PDB file of C-alpha atoms in Angstrom:
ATOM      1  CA  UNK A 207      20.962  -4.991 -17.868  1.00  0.00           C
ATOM      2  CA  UNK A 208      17.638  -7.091 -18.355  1.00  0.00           C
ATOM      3  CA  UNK A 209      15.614  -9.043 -16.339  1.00  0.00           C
ATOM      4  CA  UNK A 210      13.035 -11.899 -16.756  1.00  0.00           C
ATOM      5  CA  UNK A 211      10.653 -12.087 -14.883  1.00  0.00           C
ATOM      6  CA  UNK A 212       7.253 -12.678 -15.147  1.00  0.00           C
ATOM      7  CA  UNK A 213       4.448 -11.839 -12.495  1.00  0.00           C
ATOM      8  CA  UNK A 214       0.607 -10.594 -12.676  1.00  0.00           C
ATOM      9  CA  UNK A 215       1.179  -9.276  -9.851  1.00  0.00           C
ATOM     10  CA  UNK A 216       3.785  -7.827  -7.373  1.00  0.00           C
ATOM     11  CA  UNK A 217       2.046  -6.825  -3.467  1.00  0.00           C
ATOM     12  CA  UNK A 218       4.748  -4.019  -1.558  1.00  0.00           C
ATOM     13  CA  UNK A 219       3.377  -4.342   2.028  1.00  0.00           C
ATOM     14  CA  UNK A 220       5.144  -3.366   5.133  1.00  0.00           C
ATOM     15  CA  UNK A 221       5.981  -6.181   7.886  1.00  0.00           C
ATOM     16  CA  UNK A 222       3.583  -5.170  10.310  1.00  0.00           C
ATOM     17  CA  UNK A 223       0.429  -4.713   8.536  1.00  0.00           C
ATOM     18  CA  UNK A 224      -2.716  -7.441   8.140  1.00  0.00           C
ATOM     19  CA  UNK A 225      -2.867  -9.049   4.990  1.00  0.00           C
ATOM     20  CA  UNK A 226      -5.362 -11.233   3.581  1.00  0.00           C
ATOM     21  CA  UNK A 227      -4.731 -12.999   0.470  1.00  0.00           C
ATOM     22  CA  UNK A 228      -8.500 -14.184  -0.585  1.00  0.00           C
ATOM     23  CA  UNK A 229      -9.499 -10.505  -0.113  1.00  0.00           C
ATOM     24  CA  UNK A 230      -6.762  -9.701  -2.212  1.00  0.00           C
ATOM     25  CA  UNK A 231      -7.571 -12.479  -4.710  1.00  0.00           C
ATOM     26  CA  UNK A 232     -11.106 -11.262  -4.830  1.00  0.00           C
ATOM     27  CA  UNK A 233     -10.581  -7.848  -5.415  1.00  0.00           C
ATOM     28  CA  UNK A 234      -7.779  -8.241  -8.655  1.00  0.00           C
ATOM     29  CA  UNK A 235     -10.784 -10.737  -9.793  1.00  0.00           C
ATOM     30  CA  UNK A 236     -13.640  -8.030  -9.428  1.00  0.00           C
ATOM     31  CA  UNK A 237     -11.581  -4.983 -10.385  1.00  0.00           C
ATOM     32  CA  UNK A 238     -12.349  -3.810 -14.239  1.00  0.00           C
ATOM     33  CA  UNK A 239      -8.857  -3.028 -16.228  1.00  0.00           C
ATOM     34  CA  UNK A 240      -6.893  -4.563 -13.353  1.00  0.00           C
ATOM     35  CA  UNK A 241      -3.825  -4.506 -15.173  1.00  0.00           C
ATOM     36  CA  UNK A 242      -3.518  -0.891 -15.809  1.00  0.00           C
ATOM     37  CA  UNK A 243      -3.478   0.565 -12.201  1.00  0.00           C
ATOM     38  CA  UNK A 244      -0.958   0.577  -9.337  1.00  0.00           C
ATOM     39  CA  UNK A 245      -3.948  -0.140  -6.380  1.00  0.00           C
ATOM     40  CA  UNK A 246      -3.598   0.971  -2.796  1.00  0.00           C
ATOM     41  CA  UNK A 247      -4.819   3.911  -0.193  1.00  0.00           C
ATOM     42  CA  UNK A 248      -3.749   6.677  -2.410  1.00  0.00           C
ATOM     43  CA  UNK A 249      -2.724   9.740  -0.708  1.00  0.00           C
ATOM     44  CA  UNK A 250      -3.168  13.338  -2.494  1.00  0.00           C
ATOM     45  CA  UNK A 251      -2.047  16.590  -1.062  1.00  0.00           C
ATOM     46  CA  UNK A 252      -0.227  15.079   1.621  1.00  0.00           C
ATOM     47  CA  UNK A 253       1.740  17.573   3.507  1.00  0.00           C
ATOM     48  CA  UNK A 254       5.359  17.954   3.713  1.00  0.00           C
ATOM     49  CA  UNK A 255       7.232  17.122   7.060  1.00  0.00           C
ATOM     50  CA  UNK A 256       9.715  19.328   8.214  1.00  0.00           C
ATOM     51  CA  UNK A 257      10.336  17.869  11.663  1.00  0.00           C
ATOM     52  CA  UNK A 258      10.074  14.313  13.008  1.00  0.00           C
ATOM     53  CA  UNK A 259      10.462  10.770  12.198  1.00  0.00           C
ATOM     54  CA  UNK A 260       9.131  11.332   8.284  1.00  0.00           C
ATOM     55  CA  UNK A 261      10.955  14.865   8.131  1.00  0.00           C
ATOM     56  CA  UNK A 262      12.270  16.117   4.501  1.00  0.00           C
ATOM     57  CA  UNK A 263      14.460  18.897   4.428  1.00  0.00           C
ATOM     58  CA  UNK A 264      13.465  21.470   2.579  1.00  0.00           C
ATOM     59  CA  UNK A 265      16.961  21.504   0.506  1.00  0.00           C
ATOM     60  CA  UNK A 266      15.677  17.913  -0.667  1.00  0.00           C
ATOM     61  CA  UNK A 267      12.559  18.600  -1.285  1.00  0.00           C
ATOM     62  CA  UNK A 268      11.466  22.423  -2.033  1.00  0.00           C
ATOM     63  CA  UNK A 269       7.978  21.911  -2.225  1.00  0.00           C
ATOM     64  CA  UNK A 270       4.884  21.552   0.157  1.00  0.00           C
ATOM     65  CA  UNK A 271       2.988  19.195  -0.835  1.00  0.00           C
ATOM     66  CA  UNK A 272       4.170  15.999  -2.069  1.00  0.00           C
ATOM     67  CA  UNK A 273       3.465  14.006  -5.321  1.00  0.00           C
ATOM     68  CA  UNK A 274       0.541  11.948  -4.990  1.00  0.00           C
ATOM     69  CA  UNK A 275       1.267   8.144  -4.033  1.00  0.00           C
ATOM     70  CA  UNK A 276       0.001   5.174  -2.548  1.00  0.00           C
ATOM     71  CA  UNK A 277       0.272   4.282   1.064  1.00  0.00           C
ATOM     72  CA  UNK A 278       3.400   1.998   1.953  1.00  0.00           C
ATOM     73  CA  UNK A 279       1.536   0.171   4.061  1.00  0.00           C
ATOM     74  CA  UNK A 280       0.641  -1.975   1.332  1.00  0.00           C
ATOM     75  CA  UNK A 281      -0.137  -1.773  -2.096  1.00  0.00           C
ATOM     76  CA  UNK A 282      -0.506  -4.202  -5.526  1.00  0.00           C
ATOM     77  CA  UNK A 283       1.633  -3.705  -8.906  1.00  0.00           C
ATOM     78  CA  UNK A 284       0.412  -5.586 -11.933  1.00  0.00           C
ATOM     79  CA  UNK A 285       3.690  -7.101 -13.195  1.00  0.00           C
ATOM     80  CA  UNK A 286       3.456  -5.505 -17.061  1.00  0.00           C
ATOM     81  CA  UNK A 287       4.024  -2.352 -15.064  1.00  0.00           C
ATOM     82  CA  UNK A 288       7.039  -3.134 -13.425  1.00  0.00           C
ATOM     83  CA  UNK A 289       9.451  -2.707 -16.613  1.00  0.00           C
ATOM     84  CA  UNK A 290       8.527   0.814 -17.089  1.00  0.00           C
ATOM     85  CA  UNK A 291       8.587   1.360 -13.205  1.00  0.00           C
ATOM     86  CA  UNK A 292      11.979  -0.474 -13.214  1.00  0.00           C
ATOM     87  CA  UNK A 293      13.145   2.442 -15.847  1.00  0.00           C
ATOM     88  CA  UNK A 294      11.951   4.962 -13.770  1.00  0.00           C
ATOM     89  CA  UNK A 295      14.109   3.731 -10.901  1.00  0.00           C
ATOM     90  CA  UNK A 296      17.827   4.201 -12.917  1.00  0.00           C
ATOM     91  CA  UNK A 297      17.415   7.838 -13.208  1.00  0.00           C
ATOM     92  CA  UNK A 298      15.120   9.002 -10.623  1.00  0.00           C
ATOM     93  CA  UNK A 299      17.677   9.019  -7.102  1.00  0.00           C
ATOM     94  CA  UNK A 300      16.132   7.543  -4.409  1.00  0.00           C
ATOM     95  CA  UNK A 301      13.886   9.423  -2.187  1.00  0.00           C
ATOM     96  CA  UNK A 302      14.121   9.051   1.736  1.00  0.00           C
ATOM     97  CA  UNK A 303      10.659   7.551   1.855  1.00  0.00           C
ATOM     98  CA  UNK A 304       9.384   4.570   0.188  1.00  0.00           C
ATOM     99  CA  UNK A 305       6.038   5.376  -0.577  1.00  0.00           C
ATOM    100  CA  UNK A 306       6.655   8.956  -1.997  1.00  0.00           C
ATOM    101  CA  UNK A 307       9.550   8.036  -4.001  1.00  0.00           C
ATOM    102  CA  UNK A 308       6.999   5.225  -5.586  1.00  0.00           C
ATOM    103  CA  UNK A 309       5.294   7.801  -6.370  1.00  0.00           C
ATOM    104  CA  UNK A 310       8.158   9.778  -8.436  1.00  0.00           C
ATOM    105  CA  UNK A 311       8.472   6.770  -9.800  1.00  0.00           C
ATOM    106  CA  UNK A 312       4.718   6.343 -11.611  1.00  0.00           C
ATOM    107  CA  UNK A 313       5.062  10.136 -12.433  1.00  0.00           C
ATOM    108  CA  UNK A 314       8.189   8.834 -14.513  1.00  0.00           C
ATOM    109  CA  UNK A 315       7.366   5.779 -15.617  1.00  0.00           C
ATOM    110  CA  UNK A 316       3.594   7.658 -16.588  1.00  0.00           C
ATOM    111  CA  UNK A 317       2.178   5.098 -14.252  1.00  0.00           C
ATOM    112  CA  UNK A 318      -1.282   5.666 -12.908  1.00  0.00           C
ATOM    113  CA  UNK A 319      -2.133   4.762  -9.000  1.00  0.00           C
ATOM    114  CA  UNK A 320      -5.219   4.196  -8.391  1.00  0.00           C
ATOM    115  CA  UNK A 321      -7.280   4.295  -4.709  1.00  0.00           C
ATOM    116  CA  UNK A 322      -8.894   0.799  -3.777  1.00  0.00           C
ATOM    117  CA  UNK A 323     -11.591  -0.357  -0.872  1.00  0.00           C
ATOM    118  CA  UNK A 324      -9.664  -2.403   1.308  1.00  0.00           C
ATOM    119  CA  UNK A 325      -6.794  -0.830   2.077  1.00  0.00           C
ATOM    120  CA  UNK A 326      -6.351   0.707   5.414  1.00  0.00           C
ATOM    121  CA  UNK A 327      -3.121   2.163   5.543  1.00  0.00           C
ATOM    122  CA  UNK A 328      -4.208   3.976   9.113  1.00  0.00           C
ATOM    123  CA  UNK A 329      -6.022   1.342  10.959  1.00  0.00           C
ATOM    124  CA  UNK A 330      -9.108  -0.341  10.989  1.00  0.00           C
ATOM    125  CA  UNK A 331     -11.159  -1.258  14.466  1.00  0.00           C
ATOM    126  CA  UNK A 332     -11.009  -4.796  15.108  1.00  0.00           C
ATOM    127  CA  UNK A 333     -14.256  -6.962  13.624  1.00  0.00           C
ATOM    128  CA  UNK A 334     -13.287 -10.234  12.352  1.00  0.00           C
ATOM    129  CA  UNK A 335     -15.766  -9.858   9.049  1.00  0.00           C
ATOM    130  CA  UNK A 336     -14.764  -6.573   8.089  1.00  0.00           C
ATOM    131  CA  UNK A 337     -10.149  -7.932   8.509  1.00  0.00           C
ATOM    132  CA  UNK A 338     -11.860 -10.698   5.956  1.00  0.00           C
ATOM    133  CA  UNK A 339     -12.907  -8.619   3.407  1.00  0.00           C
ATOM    134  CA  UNK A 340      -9.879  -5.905   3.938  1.00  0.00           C
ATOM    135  CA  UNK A 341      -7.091  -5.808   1.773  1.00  0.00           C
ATOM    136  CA  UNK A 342      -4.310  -5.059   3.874  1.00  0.00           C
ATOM    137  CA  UNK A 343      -4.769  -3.352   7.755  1.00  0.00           C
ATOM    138  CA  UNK A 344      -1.202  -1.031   8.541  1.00  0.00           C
ATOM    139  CA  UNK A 345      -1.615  -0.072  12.182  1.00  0.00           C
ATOM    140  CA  UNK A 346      -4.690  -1.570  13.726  1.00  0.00           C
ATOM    141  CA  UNK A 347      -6.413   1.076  15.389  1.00  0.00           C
ATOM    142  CA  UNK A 348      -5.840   0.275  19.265  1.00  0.00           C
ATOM    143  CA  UNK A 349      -2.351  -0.290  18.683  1.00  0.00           C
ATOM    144  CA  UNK A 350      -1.560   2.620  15.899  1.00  0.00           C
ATOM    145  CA  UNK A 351       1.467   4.432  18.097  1.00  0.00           C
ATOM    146  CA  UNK A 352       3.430   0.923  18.006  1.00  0.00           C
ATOM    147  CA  UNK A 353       2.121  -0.950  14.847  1.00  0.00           C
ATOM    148  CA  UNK A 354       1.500  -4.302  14.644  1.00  0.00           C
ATOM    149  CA  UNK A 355       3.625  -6.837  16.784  1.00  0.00           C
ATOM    150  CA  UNK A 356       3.873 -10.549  15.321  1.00  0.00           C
ATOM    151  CA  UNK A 357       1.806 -11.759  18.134  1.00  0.00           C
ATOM    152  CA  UNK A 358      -0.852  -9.519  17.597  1.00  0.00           C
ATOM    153  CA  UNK A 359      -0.985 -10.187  13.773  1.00  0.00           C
ATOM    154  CA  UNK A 360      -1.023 -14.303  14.723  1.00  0.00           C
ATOM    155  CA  UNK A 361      -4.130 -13.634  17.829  1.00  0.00           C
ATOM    156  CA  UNK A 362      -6.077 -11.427  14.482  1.00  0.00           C
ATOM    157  CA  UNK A 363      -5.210 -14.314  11.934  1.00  0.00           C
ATOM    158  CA  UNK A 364      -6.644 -16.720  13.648  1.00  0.00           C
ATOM    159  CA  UNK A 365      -9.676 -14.872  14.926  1.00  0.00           C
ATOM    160  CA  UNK A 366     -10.093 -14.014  11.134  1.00  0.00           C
ATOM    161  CA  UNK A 367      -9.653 -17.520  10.054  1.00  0.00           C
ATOM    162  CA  UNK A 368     -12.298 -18.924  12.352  1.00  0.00           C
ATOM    163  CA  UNK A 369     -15.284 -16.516  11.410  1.00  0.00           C
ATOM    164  CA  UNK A 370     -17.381 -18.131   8.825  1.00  0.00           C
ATOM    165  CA  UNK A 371     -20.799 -15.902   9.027  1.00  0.00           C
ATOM    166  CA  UNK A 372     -19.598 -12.959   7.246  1.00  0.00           C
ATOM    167  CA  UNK A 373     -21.282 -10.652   4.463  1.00  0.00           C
ATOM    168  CA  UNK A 374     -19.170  -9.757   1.587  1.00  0.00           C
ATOM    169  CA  UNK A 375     -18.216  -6.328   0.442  1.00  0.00           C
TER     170      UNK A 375
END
């Protein structure tokens, strides 16, 4: 089975995260060999969970450490990536969590991932200049526990919207 589609670029970003587009615009603009890189808060080393809400059993995954892969908070694919990503998928089985089995999958598909300013996958401090030039904010940092409630993400949007004076990064 084939698909057609074309994209420059696919964003994978959780529901309650921050996102703003011209940062995102600006940075694919600015960012040498664009097309080449999965972008995001890469994660290396990242331990293994063995008990709690991001638990893997040891039977299903042997190791300690997992692969490295970028933060499901949010993260950008450049679309002539996604056919050899797609590939990946039919034979890899799926792993239990998205971000790490995205990762299997660019280890597959010979993918690289690549870390980017901008993304804060665990929280940023409120300041209306520094949500304008981020990427994507998962968890803002007074509300981390919970994540981000629609309400909250409409009351940051519109402060963000309505600052003008701000230095870019």
């Amino acid at each position: 089975m084939t698909y057609n589609c074309v994209v420059d670029f696919v964003f994978k970003g959780d529901d309650d995260g921050f996102v703003y587009p011209p940062a995102i615009v600006k940075y694919l603009k600015r960012t040498p060999n664009v097309t080449s890189y999965v972008h995001g808060n890469l994660r290396v080393h990242s331990k293994v969970f063995r008990k709690g809400k991001y638990q893997i059993s040891r039977h299903l995954y042997s190791m300690n450490v997992l692969p490295t892969f970028v933060s499901g908070g949010g993260f950008i694919i450049p679309g002539i990536l996604i056919p050899s990503l797609y590939r990946a998928a039919t034979v890899l089985p799926v792993f239990p969590l998205d971000d790490v089995y995205f990762g299997f999958l660019a280890i597959k598909a010979n993918v690289i991932l690549k870390h980017g300013h901008g993304f804060y996958c665990f929280g940023l401090k409120f300041d209306a200049c520094k949500y304008r030039n981020a990427l994507i904010v998962h968890n803002i940092i007074e509300n981390s526990a919970k994540g981000i409630s629609p309400r909250t993400l409409l009351n940051v949007w519109g402060k963000v919207i309505k600052q003008k004076n701000c230095k870019e990064v």
